[in-house]
């Protein structure tokens, strides 16, 4: 399984720079301890980071994909998070070693003539790499960056240097607390423009609602947390999971996830987000019909029913067989 392979291929990088970028945002530069070239990545890629407190987190690469000597990530402090960002902000320092897996991309920049980016808060990180790629390729692009206030706007000065005409900053406190007018942005899109969005759930949901009439292949999202609709999803009843390799059958109750049940049965499975947004726990479906509740598989992948994310997705059939 890919997730196991990724975990086995994890390696250590040295933190060669650690600095504050904006309020509650720190930037980490990572290099090979022996200054060796790093694995290439594409715009929109992320690193899976293994922290000292046991947390596994995913952070977008924000530097230019042409760079092979370093990875650069930014981490926003989440006071009510599960400990990942707090560990990085409080426990890590320049010179420390950090265990990571090679870059992966669930938010790739498709080939298009025009791009419109909408970012909110720390959601600017994957967009930055995409903008750099657009500039390198001479592609037409524009950015709408919504932040609570200027003090929380990561990479504000750098973005201004990249382009003054292509970037539209929206600071809520300068608009009497009002949010960015998403409907107006969506209405301005050209037929050729591809829309990319990353940020807080409220912003993402607003964009998703406003862009519902656009071709699905023109709208791209990267979720940092599961929407409330996914978190609140419940099943009318339980179902059974059959493990192909052992033939064992296990009951999954309505208030349990497949991952929870398999962990309780003693299986050590790869996972990270437990929210259906990272693909780490993806497994192959051998038979049965999944009820896809994740935010990462494409509509085509969900329709194929050949794999599922066991941290959130369930079964529509009474039995589902997994390649485990």
GROMACS .gro file of C-alpha atoms in nm:
model
  324
    1UNK     CA    1   0.000   0.000   0.000
    2UNK     CA    2   0.131   0.347  -0.089
    3UNK     CA    3   0.090   0.490   0.261
    4UNK     CA    4   0.309   0.217   0.409
    5UNK     CA    5   0.571   0.282   0.141
    6UNK     CA    6   0.567   0.652   0.218
    7UNK     CA    7   0.613   0.587   0.588
    8UNK     CA    8   0.907   0.354   0.525
    9UNK     CA    9   1.073   0.612   0.300
   10UNK     CA   10   1.063   0.888   0.562
   11UNK     CA   11   1.393   1.065   0.619
   12UNK     CA   12   1.537   1.346   0.830
   13UNK     CA   13   1.599   1.702   0.721
   14UNK     CA   14   1.770   1.978   0.914
   15UNK     CA   15   1.591   2.303   0.998
   16UNK     CA   16   1.828   2.559   0.844
   17UNK     CA   17   1.604   2.859   0.903
   18UNK     CA   18   1.320   2.919   1.149
   19UNK     CA   19   1.156   3.259   1.155
   20UNK     CA   20   0.834   3.442   1.227
   21UNK     CA   21   0.650   3.549   0.913
   22UNK     CA   22   0.333   3.709   1.054
   23UNK     CA   23   0.126   3.687   1.370
   24UNK     CA   24   0.109   3.317   1.468
   25UNK     CA   25   0.289   3.203   1.150
   26UNK     CA   26   0.641   3.060   1.141
   27UNK     CA   27   0.841   2.958   0.835
   28UNK     CA   28   1.079   2.662   0.832
   29UNK     CA   29   1.350   2.602   0.573
   30UNK     CA   30   1.454   2.237   0.552
   31UNK     CA   31   1.769   2.101   0.390
   32UNK     CA   32   1.942   1.765   0.369
   33UNK     CA   33   2.190   1.732   0.660
   34UNK     CA   34   2.466   1.663   0.404
   35UNK     CA   35   2.341   1.930   0.161
   36UNK     CA   36   2.236   1.665  -0.092
   37UNK     CA   37   1.969   1.749  -0.353
   38UNK     CA   38   1.612   1.682  -0.243
   39UNK     CA   39   1.338   1.496  -0.427
   40UNK     CA   40   1.164   1.719  -0.682
   41UNK     CA   41   0.812   1.846  -0.621
   42UNK     CA   42   0.536   2.018  -0.812
   43UNK     CA   43   0.329   2.324  -0.726
   44UNK     CA   44   0.065   2.236  -0.466
   45UNK     CA   45   0.270   1.956  -0.307
   46UNK     CA   46   0.297   1.896   0.066
   47UNK     CA   47   0.526   1.719   0.311
   48UNK     CA   48   0.409   1.468   0.566
   49UNK     CA   49   0.587   1.571   0.887
   50UNK     CA   50   0.643   1.334   1.182
   51UNK     CA   51   0.664   1.535   1.504
   52UNK     CA   52   0.833   1.447   1.831
   53UNK     CA   53   0.500   1.435   2.017
   54UNK     CA   54   0.373   1.161   1.786
   55UNK     CA   55   0.161   1.386   1.564
   56UNK     CA   56   0.174   1.347   1.187
   57UNK     CA   57   0.089   1.663   0.996
   58UNK     CA   58   0.083   1.779   0.635
   59UNK     CA   59   0.232   2.115   0.537
   60UNK     CA   60   0.232   2.269   0.191
   61UNK     CA   61   0.559   2.348   0.017
   62UNK     CA   62   0.566   2.717  -0.066
   63UNK     CA   63   0.900   2.762  -0.240
   64UNK     CA   64   0.958   2.741  -0.614
   65UNK     CA   65   0.938   2.384  -0.752
   66UNK     CA   66   1.262   2.443  -0.944
   67UNK     CA   67   1.457   2.452  -0.615
   68UNK     CA   68   1.618   2.121  -0.525
   69UNK     CA   69   1.836   2.230  -0.231
   70UNK     CA   70   1.555   2.305   0.016
   71UNK     CA   71   1.192   2.267   0.115
   72UNK     CA   72   1.010   2.562   0.273
   73UNK     CA   73   0.691   2.526   0.478
   74UNK     CA   74   0.486   2.766   0.689
   75UNK     CA   75   0.290   2.667   0.997
   76UNK     CA   76   0.002   2.866   1.141
   77UNK     CA   77  -0.058   2.828   1.514
   78UNK     CA   78  -0.390   2.659   1.589
   79UNK     CA   79  -0.462   2.725   1.961
   80UNK     CA   80  -0.745   2.472   1.963
   81UNK     CA   81  -0.566   2.219   1.743
   82UNK     CA   82  -0.448   1.870   1.830
   83UNK     CA   83  -0.089   1.964   1.912
   84UNK     CA   84   0.089   1.965   1.577
   85UNK     CA   85   0.129   2.338   1.521
   86UNK     CA   86   0.191   2.404   1.890
   87UNK     CA   87   0.475   2.152   1.892
   88UNK     CA   88   0.639   2.320   1.593
   89UNK     CA   89   0.598   2.673   1.730
   90UNK     CA   90   0.714   2.591   2.082
   91UNK     CA   91   0.952   2.293   2.064
   92UNK     CA   92   1.144   2.320   1.736
   93UNK     CA   93   1.445   2.540   1.672
   94UNK     CA   94   1.693   2.605   1.392
   95UNK     CA   95   1.940   2.316   1.370
   96UNK     CA   96   1.690   2.051   1.480
   97UNK     CA   97   1.624   1.744   1.266
   98UNK     CA   98   1.271   1.687   1.139
   99UNK     CA   99   1.144   1.357   1.000
  100UNK     CA  100   0.942   1.390   0.678
  101UNK     CA  101   0.815   1.179   0.390
  102UNK     CA  102   0.880   1.272   0.025
  103UNK     CA  103   0.653   1.534  -0.130
  104UNK     CA  104   0.304   1.431  -0.243
  105UNK     CA  105   0.049   1.632  -0.438
  106UNK     CA  106  -0.328   1.619  -0.392
  107UNK     CA  107  -0.371   1.977  -0.518
  108UNK     CA  108  -0.184   1.986  -0.846
  109UNK     CA  109  -0.178   2.282  -1.081
  110UNK     CA  110  -0.339   2.163  -1.405
  111UNK     CA  111  -0.229   2.308  -1.736
  112UNK     CA  112  -0.447   2.609  -1.817
  113UNK     CA  113  -0.415   2.949  -1.980
  114UNK     CA  114  -0.551   3.145  -1.682
  115UNK     CA  115  -0.575   3.095  -1.307
  116UNK     CA  116  -0.771   3.260  -1.028
  117UNK     CA  117  -0.649   3.190  -0.675
  118UNK     CA  118  -0.853   3.252  -0.360
  119UNK     CA  119  -0.665   3.212  -0.032
  120UNK     CA  120  -0.757   3.271   0.329
  121UNK     CA  121  -0.505   3.293   0.614
  122UNK     CA  122  -0.247   3.014   0.613
  123UNK     CA  123  -0.417   2.879   0.300
  124UNK     CA  124  -0.182   3.104   0.106
  125UNK     CA  125   0.098   2.845   0.138
  126UNK     CA  126   0.013   2.607  -0.150
  127UNK     CA  127  -0.100   2.904  -0.360
  128UNK     CA  128   0.243   3.070  -0.326
  129UNK     CA  129   0.414   2.780  -0.498
  130UNK     CA  130   0.152   2.789  -0.773
  131UNK     CA  131   0.200   3.161  -0.830
  132UNK     CA  132   0.574   3.111  -0.863
  133UNK     CA  133   0.508   2.838  -1.118
  134UNK     CA  134   0.273   3.065  -1.314
  135UNK     CA  135   0.532   3.343  -1.320
  136UNK     CA  136   0.802   3.101  -1.439
  137UNK     CA  137   0.577   2.979  -1.721
  138UNK     CA  138   0.443   3.321  -1.816
  139UNK     CA  139   0.084   3.221  -1.734
  140UNK     CA  140  -0.194   3.469  -1.661
  141UNK     CA  141  -0.301   3.466  -1.296
  142UNK     CA  142  -0.461   3.670  -1.018
  143UNK     CA  143  -0.495   3.625  -0.642
  144UNK     CA  144  -0.761   3.724  -0.392
  145UNK     CA  145  -0.611   3.697  -0.042
  146UNK     CA  146  -0.850   3.733   0.250
  147UNK     CA  147  -0.716   3.778   0.603
  148UNK     CA  148  -0.858   3.908   0.931
  149UNK     CA  149  -0.603   4.191   0.940
  150UNK     CA  150  -0.269   4.287   0.787
  151UNK     CA  151  -0.075   4.157   1.090
  152UNK     CA  152  -0.195   3.804   1.006
  153UNK     CA  153  -0.121   3.827   0.634
  154UNK     CA  154   0.161   3.583   0.571
  155UNK     CA  155   0.407   3.678   0.296
  156UNK     CA  156   0.247   4.020   0.248
  157UNK     CA  157   0.567   4.197   0.141
  158UNK     CA  158   0.681   3.906  -0.075
  159UNK     CA  159   0.347   3.896  -0.256
  160UNK     CA  160   0.365   4.269  -0.322
  161UNK     CA  161   0.707   4.218  -0.478
  162UNK     CA  162   0.577   3.938  -0.699
  163UNK     CA  163   0.301   4.156  -0.839
  164UNK     CA  164   0.104   4.461  -0.734
  165UNK     CA  165  -0.154   4.447  -1.013
  166UNK     CA  166  -0.242   4.076  -0.991
  167UNK     CA  167  -0.304   4.059  -0.615
  168UNK     CA  168  -0.611   4.182  -0.431
  169UNK     CA  169  -0.574   4.190  -0.052
  170UNK     CA  170  -0.888   4.190   0.162
  171UNK     CA  171  -0.841   4.272   0.530
  172UNK     CA  172  -1.167   4.224   0.717
  173UNK     CA  173  -1.089   4.490   0.978
  174UNK     CA  174  -1.058   4.749   0.700
  175UNK     CA  175  -1.405   4.660   0.570
  176UNK     CA  176  -1.594   4.684   0.901
  177UNK     CA  177  -1.544   4.312   0.954
  178UNK     CA  178  -1.704   4.217   0.622
  179UNK     CA  179  -1.574   3.914   0.435
  180UNK     CA  180  -1.442   3.905   0.080
  181UNK     CA  181  -1.727   3.920  -0.173
  182UNK     CA  182  -1.688   3.569  -0.312
  183UNK     CA  183  -1.986   3.594  -0.548
  184UNK     CA  184  -1.831   3.897  -0.716
  185UNK     CA  185  -1.503   3.711  -0.767
  186UNK     CA  186  -1.675   3.405  -0.912
  187UNK     CA  187  -1.883   3.622  -1.145
  188UNK     CA  188  -1.563   3.776  -1.284
  189UNK     CA  189  -1.413   3.444  -1.394
  190UNK     CA  190  -1.348   3.389  -1.762
  191UNK     CA  191  -1.451   3.058  -1.926
  192UNK     CA  192  -1.084   2.958  -1.953
  193UNK     CA  193  -0.992   3.039  -1.592
  194UNK     CA  194  -0.924   2.761  -1.342
  195UNK     CA  195  -1.017   2.841  -0.982
  196UNK     CA  196  -0.798   2.729  -0.690
  197UNK     CA  197  -0.901   2.783  -0.328
  198UNK     CA  198  -0.744   2.707   0.009
  199UNK     CA  199  -0.826   2.852   0.350
  200UNK     CA  200  -1.062   2.831   0.648
  201UNK     CA  201  -1.377   2.623   0.619
  202UNK     CA  202  -1.613   2.923   0.599
  203UNK     CA  203  -1.424   3.066   0.303
  204UNK     CA  204  -1.398   2.730   0.129
  205UNK     CA  205  -1.768   2.660   0.172
  206UNK     CA  206  -1.858   3.005   0.038
  207UNK     CA  207  -1.646   2.947  -0.271
  208UNK     CA  208  -1.787   2.598  -0.317
  209UNK     CA  209  -2.144   2.728  -0.299
  210UNK     CA  210  -2.079   3.023  -0.531
  211UNK     CA  211  -1.894   2.810  -0.787
  212UNK     CA  212  -2.142   2.521  -0.797
  213UNK     CA  213  -2.242   2.606  -1.156
  214UNK     CA  214  -1.886   2.597  -1.290
  215UNK     CA  215  -1.739   2.289  -1.463
  216UNK     CA  216  -1.609   2.057  -1.191
  217UNK     CA  217  -1.275   2.021  -1.368
  218UNK     CA  218  -1.221   2.398  -1.341
  219UNK     CA  219  -1.262   2.420  -0.961
  220UNK     CA  220  -0.994   2.293  -0.722
  221UNK     CA  221  -0.989   2.287  -0.340
  222UNK     CA  222  -0.740   2.196  -0.070
  223UNK     CA  223  -0.904   2.148   0.271
  224UNK     CA  224  -0.695   2.191   0.587
  225UNK     CA  225  -0.981   2.060   0.803
  226UNK     CA  226  -1.295   1.862   0.737
  227UNK     CA  227  -1.613   2.065   0.676
  228UNK     CA  228  -1.876   2.051   0.948
  229UNK     CA  229  -2.102   1.860   0.708
  230UNK     CA  230  -1.846   1.578   0.695
  231UNK     CA  231  -1.771   1.586   1.067
  232UNK     CA  232  -2.142   1.560   1.145
  233UNK     CA  233  -2.214   1.285   0.891
  234UNK     CA  234  -2.372   0.980   1.051
  235UNK     CA  235  -2.487   0.646   0.922
  236UNK     CA  236  -2.830   0.499   0.980
  237UNK     CA  237  -2.671   0.176   1.096
  238UNK     CA  238  -2.357  -0.031   1.112
  239UNK     CA  239  -2.198  -0.257   0.854
  240UNK     CA  240  -1.935  -0.528   0.838
  241UNK     CA  241  -1.579  -0.504   0.710
  242UNK     CA  242  -1.409  -0.812   0.567
  243UNK     CA  243  -1.029  -0.818   0.561
  244UNK     CA  244  -0.924  -0.994   0.241
  245UNK     CA  245  -0.584  -1.116   0.358
  246UNK     CA  246  -0.707  -1.290   0.672
  247UNK     CA  247  -1.075  -1.343   0.595
  248UNK     CA  248  -1.165  -1.181   0.928
  249UNK     CA  249  -1.496  -0.995   0.953
  250UNK     CA  250  -1.545  -0.703   1.192
  251UNK     CA  251  -1.859  -0.509   1.281
  252UNK     CA  252  -1.851  -0.130   1.247
  253UNK     CA  253  -2.116   0.046   1.453
  254UNK     CA  254  -2.290   0.367   1.348
  255UNK     CA  255  -2.073   0.581   1.576
  256UNK     CA  256  -1.741   0.422   1.476
  257UNK     CA  257  -1.506   0.468   1.183
  258UNK     CA  258  -1.347   0.176   1.001
  259UNK     CA  259  -1.008   0.302   1.116
  260UNK     CA  260  -1.122   0.308   1.480
  261UNK     CA  261  -1.249  -0.049   1.464
  262UNK     CA  262  -0.939  -0.187   1.292
  263UNK     CA  263  -0.713  -0.014   1.545
  264UNK     CA  264  -0.916  -0.166   1.827
  265UNK     CA  265  -0.863  -0.504   1.660
  266UNK     CA  266  -0.487  -0.454   1.692
  267UNK     CA  267  -0.401  -0.341   1.341
  268UNK     CA  268  -0.129  -0.078   1.299
  269UNK     CA  269  -0.246   0.126   1.002
  270UNK     CA  270  -0.112   0.453   0.857
  271UNK     CA  271  -0.325   0.760   0.921
  272UNK     CA  272  -0.284   1.130   0.981
  273UNK     CA  273  -0.577   1.370   0.964
  274UNK     CA  274  -0.870   1.146   1.068
  275UNK     CA  275  -1.082   1.392   0.871
  276UNK     CA  276  -1.073   1.268   0.512
  277UNK     CA  277  -0.844   1.540   0.379
  278UNK     CA  278  -0.499   1.382   0.339
  279UNK     CA  279  -0.526   1.037   0.173
  280UNK     CA  280  -0.282   0.868   0.414
  281UNK     CA  281  -0.533   0.599   0.517
  282UNK     CA  282  -0.653   0.516   0.164
  283UNK     CA  283  -0.713   0.143   0.107
  284UNK     CA  284  -0.824  -0.065  -0.191
  285UNK     CA  285  -1.186  -0.181  -0.200
  286UNK     CA  286  -1.226  -0.542  -0.319
  287UNK     CA  287  -1.605  -0.566  -0.303
  288UNK     CA  288  -1.901  -0.375  -0.163
  289UNK     CA  289  -2.001  -0.012  -0.211
  290UNK     CA  290  -1.827   0.267  -0.018
  291UNK     CA  291  -2.008   0.572   0.115
  292UNK     CA  292  -1.743   0.833   0.036
  293UNK     CA  293  -1.738   1.112   0.296
  294UNK     CA  294  -1.388   1.243   0.230
  295UNK     CA  295  -1.286   1.572   0.070
  296UNK     CA  296  -0.987   1.445  -0.129
  297UNK     CA  297  -1.096   1.182  -0.384
  298UNK     CA  298  -1.214   1.318  -0.717
  299UNK     CA  299  -1.568   1.258  -0.839
  300UNK     CA  300  -1.426   1.005  -1.086
  301UNK     CA  301  -1.240   0.819  -0.812
  302UNK     CA  302  -1.549   0.810  -0.594
  303UNK     CA  303  -1.760   0.680  -0.882
  304UNK     CA  304  -1.505   0.405  -0.952
  305UNK     CA  305  -1.532   0.279  -0.591
  306UNK     CA  306  -1.190   0.115  -0.611
  307UNK     CA  307  -1.052   0.277  -0.296
  308UNK     CA  308  -1.172   0.464   0.012
  309UNK     CA  309  -1.043   0.664   0.308
  310UNK     CA  310  -1.118   0.455   0.613
  311UNK     CA  311  -1.089   0.743   0.862
  312UNK     CA  312  -1.425   0.890   0.755
  313UNK     CA  313  -1.586   0.693   0.472
  314UNK     CA  314  -1.833   0.416   0.542
  315UNK     CA  315  -2.024   0.150   0.348
  316UNK     CA  316  -2.355   0.170   0.167
  317UNK     CA  317  -2.359  -0.209   0.141
  318UNK     CA  318  -2.404  -0.441   0.438
  319UNK     CA  319  -2.051  -0.575   0.384
  320UNK     CA  320  -1.741  -0.416   0.238
  321UNK     CA  321  -1.419  -0.607   0.168
  322UNK     CA  322  -1.087  -0.427   0.193
  323UNK     CA  323  -0.740  -0.528   0.076
  324UNK     CA  324  -0.602  -0.554   0.427
   0.00000   0.00000   0.00000
